Amino acid sequence: MSRHAAPALEQLDPAVAALLAQLWRADQAGGRAWSLPRLCKQSGLRMSTLRRCLALLAELELACLRLDESGLGDASLTETGQDLCRQLFARTE
């Protein structure tokens, strides 16, 4: 991801914004990865939407997604994702 200014939170897809907010919350609560079911519940997203958004964030190197053989897993922000969230959510805090 380039070092350009982060987009405004309102410019993001609502599902991506909701997921980033929860990943940031997890990061601020100790930096541990949250399970996909927990992220679904906290973000209000369906699992299929959550997984699509996580795949996009992982492709952009903003999130780390780990899946096990059963299809469950967890996710957390990368360093680049932390930087982005710091810019996005510092505006709203």
Short mmCIF file of C-alpha atoms in Angstrom, two decimals:
data_model
loop_
_atom_site.label_atom_id
_atom_site.label_comp_id
_atom_site.label_asym_id
_atom_site.label_seq_id
_atom_site.Cartn_x
_atom_site.Cartn_y
_atom_site.Cartn_z
CA MET A 1 0.00 0.00 0.00
CA SER A 2 1.32 3.43 -0.82
CA ARG A 3 2.08 6.08 1.78
CA HIS A 4 -0.66 8.41 0.48
CA ALA A 5 -3.28 9.80 2.83
CA ALA A 6 -5.94 7.32 3.91
CA PRO A 7 -9.38 7.69 2.38
CA ALA A 8 -12.12 9.08 4.58
CA LEU A 9 -14.00 6.38 6.46
CA GLU A 10 -17.19 7.38 4.63
CA GLN A 11 -15.51 6.58 1.30
CA LEU A 12 -14.98 2.92 2.17
CA ASP A 13 -17.41 0.12 1.46
CA PRO A 14 -19.54 -0.13 4.64
CA ALA A 15 -18.67 -3.81 5.12
CA VAL A 16 -14.93 -3.12 4.81
CA ALA A 17 -15.24 -0.16 7.19
CA ALA A 18 -17.11 -2.29 9.76
CA LEU A 19 -14.50 -5.04 9.53
CA LEU A 20 -11.57 -2.62 9.78
CA ALA A 21 -13.20 -1.07 12.87
CA GLN A 22 -13.36 -4.46 14.58
CA LEU A 23 -9.85 -5.46 13.55
CA TRP A 24 -8.64 -2.12 14.95
CA ARG A 25 -10.61 -2.76 18.14
CA ALA A 26 -8.95 -6.17 18.47
CA ASP A 27 -5.55 -4.62 17.87
CA GLN A 28 -6.15 -1.98 20.52
CA ALA A 29 -7.33 -4.64 22.98
CA GLY A 30 -3.97 -6.40 22.94
CA GLY A 31 -3.24 -7.17 19.32
CA ARG A 32 -4.45 -10.76 19.37
CA ALA A 33 -6.19 -12.17 16.33
CA TRP A 34 -9.96 -12.52 16.64
CA SER A 35 -11.81 -15.59 15.42
CA LEU A 36 -13.96 -15.27 12.33
CA PRO A 37 -17.19 -15.98 14.28
CA ARG A 38 -16.29 -13.23 16.75
CA LEU A 39 -15.54 -10.80 13.91
CA CYS A 40 -18.91 -11.68 12.33
CA LYS A 41 -20.78 -11.00 15.54
CA GLN A 42 -18.91 -7.80 16.39
CA SER A 43 -19.09 -6.33 12.86
CA GLY A 44 -22.65 -7.45 12.10
CA LEU A 45 -21.50 -9.06 8.84
CA ARG A 46 -22.52 -12.44 7.47
CA MET A 47 -19.69 -14.97 7.28
CA SER A 48 -19.62 -14.92 3.47
CA THR A 49 -19.33 -11.12 3.42
CA LEU A 50 -16.72 -11.19 6.17
CA ARG A 51 -14.59 -13.72 4.29
CA ARG A 52 -14.79 -11.72 1.04
CA CYS A 53 -13.75 -8.54 2.84
CA LEU A 54 -10.94 -10.34 4.66
CA ALA A 55 -9.69 -11.81 1.38
CA LEU A 56 -9.56 -8.30 -0.08
CA LEU A 57 -7.78 -6.88 2.98
CA ALA A 58 -5.30 -9.78 2.93
CA GLU A 59 -4.64 -9.23 -0.79
CA LEU A 60 -3.95 -5.56 -0.03
CA GLU A 61 -1.66 -6.68 2.83
CA LEU A 62 -3.79 -4.87 5.40
CA ALA A 63 -4.88 -7.98 7.28
CA CYS A 64 -3.53 -11.41 8.05
CA LEU A 65 -6.10 -14.18 7.58
CA ARG A 66 -5.43 -17.67 8.89
CA LEU A 67 -7.80 -20.52 8.02
CA ASP A 68 -7.68 -24.05 9.36
CA GLU A 69 -8.77 -27.24 7.58
CA SER A 70 -12.37 -26.84 8.74
CA GLY A 71 -12.60 -23.37 7.21
CA LEU A 72 -12.53 -21.54 10.52
CA GLY A 73 -9.73 -19.27 11.52
CA ASP A 74 -8.82 -15.84 12.72
CA ALA A 75 -7.67 -12.49 11.46
CA SER A 76 -5.61 -9.54 12.58
CA LEU A 77 -4.19 -6.35 11.15
CA THR A 78 -0.78 -6.23 9.52
CA GLU A 79 1.54 -3.34 10.31
CA THR A 80 0.28 -1.58 7.18
CA GLY A 81 -3.30 -2.20 8.30
CA GLN A 82 -2.50 -0.74 11.71
CA ASP A 83 -1.11 2.38 10.04
CA LEU A 84 -4.25 2.75 7.91
CA CYS A 85 -6.58 2.25 10.87
CA ARG A 86 -4.60 4.72 12.95
CA GLN A 87 -5.26 7.32 10.23
CA LEU A 88 -8.91 6.34 9.73
CA PHE A 89 -9.98 6.06 13.32
CA ALA A 90 -7.88 8.89 14.75
CA ARG A 91 -10.26 11.16 12.84
CA THR A 92 -13.31 9.69 14.59
CA GLU A 93 -11.98 9.25 18.13
#
